[in-house]
mmCIF file of C-alpha atoms in Angstrom:
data_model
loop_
_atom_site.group_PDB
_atom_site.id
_atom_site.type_symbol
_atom_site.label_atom_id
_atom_site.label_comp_id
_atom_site.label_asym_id
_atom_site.label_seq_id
_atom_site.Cartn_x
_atom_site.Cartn_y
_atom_site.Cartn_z
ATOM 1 C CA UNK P 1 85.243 105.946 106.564
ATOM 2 C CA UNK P 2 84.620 102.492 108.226
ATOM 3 C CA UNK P 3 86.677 103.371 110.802
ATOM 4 C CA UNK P 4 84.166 105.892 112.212
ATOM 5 C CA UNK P 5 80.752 104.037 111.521
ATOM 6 C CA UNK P 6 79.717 101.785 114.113
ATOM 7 C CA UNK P 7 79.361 98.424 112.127
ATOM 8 C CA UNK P 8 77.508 95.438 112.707
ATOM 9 C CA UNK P 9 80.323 93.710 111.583
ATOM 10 C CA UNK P 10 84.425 93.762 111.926
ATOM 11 C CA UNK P 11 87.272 92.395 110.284
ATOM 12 C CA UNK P 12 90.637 91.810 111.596
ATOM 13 C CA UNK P 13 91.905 90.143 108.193
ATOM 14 C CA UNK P 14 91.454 90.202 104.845
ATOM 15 C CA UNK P 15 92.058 87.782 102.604
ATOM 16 C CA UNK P 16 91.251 86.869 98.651
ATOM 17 C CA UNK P 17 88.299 84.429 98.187
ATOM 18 C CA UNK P 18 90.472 82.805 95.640
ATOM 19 C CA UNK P 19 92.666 81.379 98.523
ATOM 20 C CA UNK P 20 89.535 80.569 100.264
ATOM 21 C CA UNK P 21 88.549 78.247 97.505
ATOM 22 C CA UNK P 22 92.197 77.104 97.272
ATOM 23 C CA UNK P 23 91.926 75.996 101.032
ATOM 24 C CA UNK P 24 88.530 74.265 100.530
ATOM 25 C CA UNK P 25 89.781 72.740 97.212
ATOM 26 C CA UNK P 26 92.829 70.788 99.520
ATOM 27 C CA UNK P 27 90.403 69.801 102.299
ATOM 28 C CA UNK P 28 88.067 68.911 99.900
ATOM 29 C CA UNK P 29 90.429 65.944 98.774
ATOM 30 C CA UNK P 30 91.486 64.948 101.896
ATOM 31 C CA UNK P 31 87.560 64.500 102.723
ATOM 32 C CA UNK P 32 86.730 62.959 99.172
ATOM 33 C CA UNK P 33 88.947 60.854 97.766
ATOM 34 C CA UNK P 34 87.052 61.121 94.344
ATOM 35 C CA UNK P 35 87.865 64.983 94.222
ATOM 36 C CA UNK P 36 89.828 65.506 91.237
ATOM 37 C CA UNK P 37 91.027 68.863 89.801
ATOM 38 C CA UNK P 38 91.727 70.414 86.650
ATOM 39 C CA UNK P 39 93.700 73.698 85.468
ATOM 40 C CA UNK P 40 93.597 75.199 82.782
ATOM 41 C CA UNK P 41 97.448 76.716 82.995
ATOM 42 C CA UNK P 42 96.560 78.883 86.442
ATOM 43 C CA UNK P 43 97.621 76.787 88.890
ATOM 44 C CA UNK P 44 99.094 79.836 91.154
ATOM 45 C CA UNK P 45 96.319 82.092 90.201
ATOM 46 C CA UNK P 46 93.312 79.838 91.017
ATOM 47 C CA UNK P 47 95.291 78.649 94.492
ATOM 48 C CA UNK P 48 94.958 74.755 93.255
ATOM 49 C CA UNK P 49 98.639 74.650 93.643
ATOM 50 C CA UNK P 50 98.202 72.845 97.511
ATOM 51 C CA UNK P 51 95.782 70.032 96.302
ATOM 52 C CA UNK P 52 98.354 69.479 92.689
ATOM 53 C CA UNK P 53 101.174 68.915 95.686
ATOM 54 C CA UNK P 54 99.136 67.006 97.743
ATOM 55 C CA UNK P 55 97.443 64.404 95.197
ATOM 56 C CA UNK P 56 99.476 64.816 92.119
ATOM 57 C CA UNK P 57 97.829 61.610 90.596
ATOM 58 C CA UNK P 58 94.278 63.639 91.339
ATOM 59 C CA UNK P 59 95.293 66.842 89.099
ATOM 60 C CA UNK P 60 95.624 67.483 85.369
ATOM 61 C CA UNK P 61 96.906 70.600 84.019
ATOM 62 C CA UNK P 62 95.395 70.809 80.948
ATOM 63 C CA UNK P 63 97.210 74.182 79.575
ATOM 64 C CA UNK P 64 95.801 77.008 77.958
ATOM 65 C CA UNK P 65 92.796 74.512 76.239
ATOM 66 C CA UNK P 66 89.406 75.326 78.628
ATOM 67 C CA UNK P 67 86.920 73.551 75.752
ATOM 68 C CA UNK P 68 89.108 70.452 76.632
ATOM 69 C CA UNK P 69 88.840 70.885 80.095
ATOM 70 C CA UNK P 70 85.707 70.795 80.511
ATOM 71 C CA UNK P 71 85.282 67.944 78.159
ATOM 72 C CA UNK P 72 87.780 65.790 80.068
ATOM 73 C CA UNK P 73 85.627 66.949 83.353
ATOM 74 C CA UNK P 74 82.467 65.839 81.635
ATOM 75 C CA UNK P 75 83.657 62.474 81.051
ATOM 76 C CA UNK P 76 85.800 61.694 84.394
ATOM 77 C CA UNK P 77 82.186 62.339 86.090
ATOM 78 C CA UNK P 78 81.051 59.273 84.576
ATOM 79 C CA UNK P 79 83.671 57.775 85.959
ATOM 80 C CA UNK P 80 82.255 58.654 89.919
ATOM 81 C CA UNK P 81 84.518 61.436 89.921
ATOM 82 C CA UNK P 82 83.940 64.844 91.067
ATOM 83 C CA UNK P 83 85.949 67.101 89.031
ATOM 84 C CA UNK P 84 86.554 70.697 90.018
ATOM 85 C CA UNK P 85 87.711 72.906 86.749
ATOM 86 C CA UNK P 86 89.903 76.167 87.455
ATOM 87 C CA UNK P 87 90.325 79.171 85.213
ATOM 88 C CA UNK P 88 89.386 82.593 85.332
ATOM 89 C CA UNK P 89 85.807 83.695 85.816
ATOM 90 C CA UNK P 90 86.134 84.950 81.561
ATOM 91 C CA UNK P 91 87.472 82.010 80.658
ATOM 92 C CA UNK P 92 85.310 79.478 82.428
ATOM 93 C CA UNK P 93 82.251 80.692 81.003
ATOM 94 C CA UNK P 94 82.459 82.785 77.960
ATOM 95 C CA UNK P 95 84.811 80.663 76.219
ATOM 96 C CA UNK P 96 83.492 77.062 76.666
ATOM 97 C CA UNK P 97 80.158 78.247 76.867
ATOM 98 C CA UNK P 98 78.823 75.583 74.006
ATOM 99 C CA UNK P 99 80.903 72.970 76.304
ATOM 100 C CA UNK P 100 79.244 73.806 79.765
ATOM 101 C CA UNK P 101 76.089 73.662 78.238
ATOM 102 C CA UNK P 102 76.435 70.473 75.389
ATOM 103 C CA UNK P 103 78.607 68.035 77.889
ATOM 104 C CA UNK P 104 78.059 69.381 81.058
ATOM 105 C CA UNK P 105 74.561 70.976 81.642
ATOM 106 C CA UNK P 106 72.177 68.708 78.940
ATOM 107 C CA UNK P 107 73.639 65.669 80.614
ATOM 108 C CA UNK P 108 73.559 67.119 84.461
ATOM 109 C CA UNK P 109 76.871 65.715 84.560
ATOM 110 C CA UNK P 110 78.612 66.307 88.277
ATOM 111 C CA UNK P 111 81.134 69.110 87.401
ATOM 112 C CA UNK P 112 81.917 72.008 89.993
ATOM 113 C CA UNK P 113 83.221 75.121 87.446
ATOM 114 C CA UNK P 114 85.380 77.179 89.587
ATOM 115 C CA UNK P 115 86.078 80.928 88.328
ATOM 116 C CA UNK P 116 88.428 83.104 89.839
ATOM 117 C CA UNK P 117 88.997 87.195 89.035
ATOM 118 C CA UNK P 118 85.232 87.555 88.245
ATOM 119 C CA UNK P 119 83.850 90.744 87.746
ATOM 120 C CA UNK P 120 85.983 94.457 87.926
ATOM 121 C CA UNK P 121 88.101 93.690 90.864
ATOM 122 C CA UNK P 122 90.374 91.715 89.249
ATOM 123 C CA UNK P 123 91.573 95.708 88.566
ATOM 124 C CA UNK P 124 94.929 96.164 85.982
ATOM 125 C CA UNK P 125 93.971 93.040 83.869
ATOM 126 C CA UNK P 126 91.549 95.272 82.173
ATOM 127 C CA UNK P 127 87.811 94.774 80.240
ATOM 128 C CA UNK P 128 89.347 91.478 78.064
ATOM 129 C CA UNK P 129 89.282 89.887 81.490
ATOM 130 C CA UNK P 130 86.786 91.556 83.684
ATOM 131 C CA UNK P 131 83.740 89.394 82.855
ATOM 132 C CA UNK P 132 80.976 90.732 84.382
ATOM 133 C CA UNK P 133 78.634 88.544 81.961
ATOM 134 C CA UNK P 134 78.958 85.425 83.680
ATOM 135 C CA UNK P 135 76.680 85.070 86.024
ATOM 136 C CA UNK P 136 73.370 85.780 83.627
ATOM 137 C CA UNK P 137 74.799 82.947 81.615
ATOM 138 C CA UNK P 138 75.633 80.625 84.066
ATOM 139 C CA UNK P 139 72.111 80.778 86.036
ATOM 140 C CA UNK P 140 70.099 80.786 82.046
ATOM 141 C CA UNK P 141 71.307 76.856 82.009
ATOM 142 C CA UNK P 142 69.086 74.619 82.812
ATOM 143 C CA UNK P 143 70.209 72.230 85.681
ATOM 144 C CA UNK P 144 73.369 74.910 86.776
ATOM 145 C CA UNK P 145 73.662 75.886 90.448
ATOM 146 C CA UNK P 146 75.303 79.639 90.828
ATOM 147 C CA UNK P 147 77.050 80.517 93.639
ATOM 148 C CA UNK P 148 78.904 83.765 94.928
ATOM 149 C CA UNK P 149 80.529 83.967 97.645
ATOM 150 C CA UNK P 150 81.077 87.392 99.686
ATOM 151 C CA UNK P 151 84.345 86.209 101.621
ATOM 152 C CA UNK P 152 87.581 84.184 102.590
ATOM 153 C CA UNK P 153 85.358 81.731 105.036
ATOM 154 C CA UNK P 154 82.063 81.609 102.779
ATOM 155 C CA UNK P 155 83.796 80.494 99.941
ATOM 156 C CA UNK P 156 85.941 78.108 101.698
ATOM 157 C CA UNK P 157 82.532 76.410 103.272
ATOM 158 C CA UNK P 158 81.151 76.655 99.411
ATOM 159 C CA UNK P 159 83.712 74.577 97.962
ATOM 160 C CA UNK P 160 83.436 71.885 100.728
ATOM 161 C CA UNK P 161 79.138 72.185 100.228
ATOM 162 C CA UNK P 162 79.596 71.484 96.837
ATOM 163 C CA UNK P 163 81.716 67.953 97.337
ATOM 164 C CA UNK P 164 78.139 66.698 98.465
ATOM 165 C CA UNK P 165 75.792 68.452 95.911
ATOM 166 C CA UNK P 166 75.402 66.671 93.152
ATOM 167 C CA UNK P 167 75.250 68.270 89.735
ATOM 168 C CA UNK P 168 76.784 70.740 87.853
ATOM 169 C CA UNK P 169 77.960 73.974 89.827
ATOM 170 C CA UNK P 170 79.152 77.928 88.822
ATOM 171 C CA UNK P 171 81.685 79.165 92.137
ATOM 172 C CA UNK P 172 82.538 82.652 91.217
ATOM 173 C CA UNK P 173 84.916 84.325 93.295
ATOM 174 C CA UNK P 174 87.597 87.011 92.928
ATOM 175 C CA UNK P 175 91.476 88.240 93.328
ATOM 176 C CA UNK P 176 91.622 91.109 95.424
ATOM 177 C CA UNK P 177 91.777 90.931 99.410
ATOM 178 C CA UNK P 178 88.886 91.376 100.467
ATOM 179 C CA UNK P 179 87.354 92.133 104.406
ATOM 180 C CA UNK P 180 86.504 88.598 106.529
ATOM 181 C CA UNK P 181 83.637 88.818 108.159
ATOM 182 C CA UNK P 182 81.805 85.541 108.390
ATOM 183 C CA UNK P 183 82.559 82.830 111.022
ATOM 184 C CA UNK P 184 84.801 80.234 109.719
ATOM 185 C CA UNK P 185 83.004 77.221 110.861
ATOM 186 C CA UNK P 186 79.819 78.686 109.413
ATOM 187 C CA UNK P 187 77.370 75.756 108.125
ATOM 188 C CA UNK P 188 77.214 76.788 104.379
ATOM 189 C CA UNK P 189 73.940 75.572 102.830
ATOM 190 C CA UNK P 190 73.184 75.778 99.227
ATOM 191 C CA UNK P 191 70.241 77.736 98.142
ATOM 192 C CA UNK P 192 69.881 79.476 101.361
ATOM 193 C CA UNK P 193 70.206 83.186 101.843
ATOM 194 C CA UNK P 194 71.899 84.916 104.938
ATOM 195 C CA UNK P 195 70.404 87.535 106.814
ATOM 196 C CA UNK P 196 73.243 89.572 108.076
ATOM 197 C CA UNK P 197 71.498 92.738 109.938
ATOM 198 C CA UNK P 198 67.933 92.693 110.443
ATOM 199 C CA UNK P 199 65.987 96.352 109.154
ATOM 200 C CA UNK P 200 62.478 97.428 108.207
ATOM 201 C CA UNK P 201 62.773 100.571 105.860
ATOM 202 C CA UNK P 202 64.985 98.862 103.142
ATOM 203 C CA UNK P 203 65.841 95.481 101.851
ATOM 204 C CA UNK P 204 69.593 95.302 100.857
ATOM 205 C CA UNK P 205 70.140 91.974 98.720
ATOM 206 C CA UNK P 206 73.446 91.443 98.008
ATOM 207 C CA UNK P 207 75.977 88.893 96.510
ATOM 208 C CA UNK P 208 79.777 88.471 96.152
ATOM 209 C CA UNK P 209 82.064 91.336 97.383
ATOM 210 C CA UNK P 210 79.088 93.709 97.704
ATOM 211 C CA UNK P 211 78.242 92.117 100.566
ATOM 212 C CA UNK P 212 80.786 94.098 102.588
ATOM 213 C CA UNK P 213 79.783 97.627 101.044
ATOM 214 C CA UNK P 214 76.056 96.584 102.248
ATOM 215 C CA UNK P 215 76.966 96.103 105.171
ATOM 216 C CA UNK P 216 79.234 99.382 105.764
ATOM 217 C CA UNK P 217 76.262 100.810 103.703
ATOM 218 C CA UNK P 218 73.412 99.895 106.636
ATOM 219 C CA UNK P 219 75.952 101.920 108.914
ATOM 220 C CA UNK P 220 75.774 104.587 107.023
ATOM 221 C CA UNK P 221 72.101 104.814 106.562
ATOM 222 C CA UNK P 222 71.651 103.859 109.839
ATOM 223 C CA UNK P 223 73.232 107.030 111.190
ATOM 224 C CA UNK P 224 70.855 109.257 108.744
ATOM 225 C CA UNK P 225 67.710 107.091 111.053
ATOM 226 C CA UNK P 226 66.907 104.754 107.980
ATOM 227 C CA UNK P 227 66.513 101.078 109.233
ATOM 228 C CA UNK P 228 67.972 98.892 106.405
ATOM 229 C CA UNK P 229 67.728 95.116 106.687
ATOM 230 C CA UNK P 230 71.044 93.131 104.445
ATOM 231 C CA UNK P 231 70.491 89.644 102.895
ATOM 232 C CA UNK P 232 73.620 87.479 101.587
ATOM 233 C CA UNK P 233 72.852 86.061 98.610
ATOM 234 C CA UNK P 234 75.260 83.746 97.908
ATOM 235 C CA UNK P 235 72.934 81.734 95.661
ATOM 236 C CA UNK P 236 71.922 83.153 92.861
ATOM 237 C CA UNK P 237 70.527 79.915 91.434
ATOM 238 C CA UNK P 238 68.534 78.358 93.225
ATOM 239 C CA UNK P 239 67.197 81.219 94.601
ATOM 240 C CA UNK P 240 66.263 81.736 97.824
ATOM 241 C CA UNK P 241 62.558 82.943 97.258
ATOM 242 C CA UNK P 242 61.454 82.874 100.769
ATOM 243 C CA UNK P 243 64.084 84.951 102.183
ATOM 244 C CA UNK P 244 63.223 87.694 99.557
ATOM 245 C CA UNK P 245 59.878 87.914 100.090
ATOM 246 C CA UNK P 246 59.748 87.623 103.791
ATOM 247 C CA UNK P 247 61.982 90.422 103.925
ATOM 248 C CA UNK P 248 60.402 92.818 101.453
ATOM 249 C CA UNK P 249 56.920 92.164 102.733
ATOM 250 C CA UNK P 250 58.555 93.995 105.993
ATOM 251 C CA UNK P 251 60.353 96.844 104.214
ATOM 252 C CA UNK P 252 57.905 97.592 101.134
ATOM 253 C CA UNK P 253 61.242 98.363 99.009
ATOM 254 C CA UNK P 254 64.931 96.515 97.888
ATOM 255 C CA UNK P 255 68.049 97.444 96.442
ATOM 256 C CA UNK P 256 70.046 94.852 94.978
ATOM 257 C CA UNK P 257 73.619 94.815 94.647
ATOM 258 C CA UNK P 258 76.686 92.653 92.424
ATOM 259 C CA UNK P 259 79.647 92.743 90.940
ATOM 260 C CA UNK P 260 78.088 92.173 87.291
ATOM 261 C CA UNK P 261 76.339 93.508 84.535
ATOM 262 C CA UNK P 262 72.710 94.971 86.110
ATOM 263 C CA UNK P 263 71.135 93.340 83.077
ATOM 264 C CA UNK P 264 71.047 89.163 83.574
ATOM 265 C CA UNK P 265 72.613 89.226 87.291
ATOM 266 C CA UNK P 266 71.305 89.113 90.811
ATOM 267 C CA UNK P 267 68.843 92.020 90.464
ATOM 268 C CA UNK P 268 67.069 90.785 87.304
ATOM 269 C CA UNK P 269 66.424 87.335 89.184
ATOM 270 C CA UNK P 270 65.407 89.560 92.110
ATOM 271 C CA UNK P 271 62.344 91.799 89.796
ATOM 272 C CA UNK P 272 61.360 88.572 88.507
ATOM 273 C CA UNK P 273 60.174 87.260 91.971
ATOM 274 C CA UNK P 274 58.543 90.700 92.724
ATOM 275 C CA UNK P 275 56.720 90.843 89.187
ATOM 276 C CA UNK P 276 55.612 87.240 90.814
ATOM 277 C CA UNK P 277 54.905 87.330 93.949
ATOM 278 C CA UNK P 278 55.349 90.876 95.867
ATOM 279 C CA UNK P 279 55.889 94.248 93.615
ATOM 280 C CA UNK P 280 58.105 96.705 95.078
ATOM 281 C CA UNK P 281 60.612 98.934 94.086
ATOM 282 C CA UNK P 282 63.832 97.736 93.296
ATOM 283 C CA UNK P 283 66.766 99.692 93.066
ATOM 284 C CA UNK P 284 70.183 98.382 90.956
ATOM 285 C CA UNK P 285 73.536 98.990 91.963
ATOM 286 C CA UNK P 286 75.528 96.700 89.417
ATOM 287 C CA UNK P 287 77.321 97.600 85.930
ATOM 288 C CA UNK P 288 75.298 99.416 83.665
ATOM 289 C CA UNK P 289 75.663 98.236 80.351
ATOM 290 C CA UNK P 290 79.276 98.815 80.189
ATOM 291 C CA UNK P 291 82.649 96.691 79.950
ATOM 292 C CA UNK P 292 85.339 97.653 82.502
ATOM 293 C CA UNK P 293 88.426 99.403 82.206
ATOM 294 C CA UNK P 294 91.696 98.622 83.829
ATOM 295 C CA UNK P 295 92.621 100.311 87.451
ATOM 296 C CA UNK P 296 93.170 99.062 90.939
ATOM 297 C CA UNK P 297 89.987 97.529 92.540
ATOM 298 C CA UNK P 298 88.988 100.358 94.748
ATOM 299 C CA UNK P 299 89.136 102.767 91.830
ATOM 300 C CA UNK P 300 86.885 100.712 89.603
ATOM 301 C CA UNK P 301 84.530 100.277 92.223
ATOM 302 C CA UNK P 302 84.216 104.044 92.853
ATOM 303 C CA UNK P 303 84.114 104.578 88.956
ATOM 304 C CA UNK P 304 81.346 101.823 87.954
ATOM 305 C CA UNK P 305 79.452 102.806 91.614
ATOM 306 C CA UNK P 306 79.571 99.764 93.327
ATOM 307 C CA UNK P 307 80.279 101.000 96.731
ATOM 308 C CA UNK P 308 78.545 101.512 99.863
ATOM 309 C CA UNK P 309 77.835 105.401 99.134
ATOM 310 C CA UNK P 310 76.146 104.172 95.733
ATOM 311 C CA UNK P 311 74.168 101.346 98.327
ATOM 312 C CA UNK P 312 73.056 104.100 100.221
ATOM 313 C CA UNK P 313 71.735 106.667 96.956
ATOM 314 C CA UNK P 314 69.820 103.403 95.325
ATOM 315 C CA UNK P 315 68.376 102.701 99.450
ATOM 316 C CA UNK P 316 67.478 106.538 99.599
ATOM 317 C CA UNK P 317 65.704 106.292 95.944
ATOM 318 C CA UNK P 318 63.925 102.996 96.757
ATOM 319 C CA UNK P 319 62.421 104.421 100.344
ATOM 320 C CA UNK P 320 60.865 107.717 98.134
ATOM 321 C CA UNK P 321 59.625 105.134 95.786
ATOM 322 C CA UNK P 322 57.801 103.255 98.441
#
């Protein structure tokens, strides 16, 4: 199907955004010599396995014991260090929550948690690992930055932004290959959302790997004569206020769209600033309500809806609202 729609954007690669962190992770040491990382026994999963070669003295695997980790992050910070913890997205958050929030959060201590194989796309490893919680918990802690990358390149510039922001951090990003599409010397700036294709009939806000089906999405409803305008927000916390409300003041109507639960995630922080500011409809194309299941990627995707086609119903259902 994206071979036939005349997109806005093209890809000639694609590429995991866990190898895009990987990449920033190593040039984020050679830039910082206080970069340190920790692992909490997935060194070949989370991609840390360049930096570990390249400054062994600046790595600890910890083993399967994430409390500790982020304990022993906690405390290098006070140190001047700038620890970056890796585990997947389930175990990162869920199960050192009273850790992230007691040693990390309280104290505003400088600690970048990196999760990898967040929400259903990490496919066959099934609902145990398929957090799609972690984002509503993350961005509920006080002083936590939340950040979601839709790409290879944007999560690569991510990992290097957050060398220089100081405080503690949430990088979510994922397993499966996934389209390029954003310039690779792109100027990554925390807090501010990317408009990707400018529109007037819809506002398309999306994070992560939705970004892509928004995109193919606008295609699609731009054949049918709807004009849909696609924001990239990669920030969930802080959120980019302006961005949201400049654009729905335009287009009268949004749909938001995530890899995540639809209750806690991008769209609830979305309603919050219409209830505010702006009220509009707002459709949700996220999980409802539901834990995962295992399959390939592209089958979950179909299966929980998060696809452009689904993008295109919630647009559709937004406009009549209007």
């Amino acid at each position: 199907m994206e071979k036939t729609l005349d997109l806005k954007y093209t890809y000639t690669e694609k590429k995991d955004t866990r190898s895009g962190f990987g990449d920033g992770f190593l040039e984020a040491g050679r830039k910082n010599p206080n970069v340190v990382g920790l692992c909490a026994d997935l060194i070949g999963s989370l991609k840390m396995g360049a930096f570990q070669k390249a400054f062994p003295e600046r790595f600890f695997q910890v083993g399967i014991a994430e409390a500790n980790m982020i304990g022993l992050a906690a405390g290098m910070t006070i140190g001047g260090k700038i620890p970056f913890t890796g585990t997947f997205a389930n175990f990162s958050t869920g199960r050192v929550y009273d850790q992230i929030r007691q040693s990390v959060a309280y104290s505003e201590k400088n600690v970048k948690i990196c999760a990898s194989h967040a929400g259903l796309t990490l496919g066959e490893d099934g609902a145990t690992h398929q957090i799609l919680e972690d984002v509503g918990m993350m961005k509920m802690v006080p002083h936590m930055t939340v950040i979601v990358p839709c790409d290879y390149n944007q999560t690569k510039a991510a990992t290097l932004a957050l060398v220089d922001h100081v405080g503690p951090a949430y990088l979510r990003f994922g397993r499966p290959s996934w389209p390029i599409f954003t310039p690779a010397d792109q100027n990554f700036e925390i807090g501010k959302a990317v408009k990707m294709i400018e529109g007037k009939d819809v506002s398309i806000f999306a994070t992560g790997h939705l970004v892509w089906e928004a995109i193919v999405a606008e295609a699609m409803l731009r054949e049918e004569g709807i004009s849909a305008e696609v924001i990239n927000i990669h920030t969930i916390k802080p959120l980019d206020e302006t961005a949201i409300l400049e654009s729905v003041a335009k287009s009268g109507c949004a749909v938001s769209a995530e890899e995540h639960q639809v209750n806690g995630g991008l769209g609830d922080s979305i309603a919050q600033v219409f209830a505010k500011n702006h009220p509009a409809p707002l459709e949700y194309v996220g999980v409802n309500d539901s834990f995962g299941e295992s399959g390939t990627p592209a089958q979950l995707l179909e299966k929980y809806g998060l696809n452009a086609e689904n993008i295109v119903k919630a647009a559709k259902k937004a406009i009549a609202r209007k």
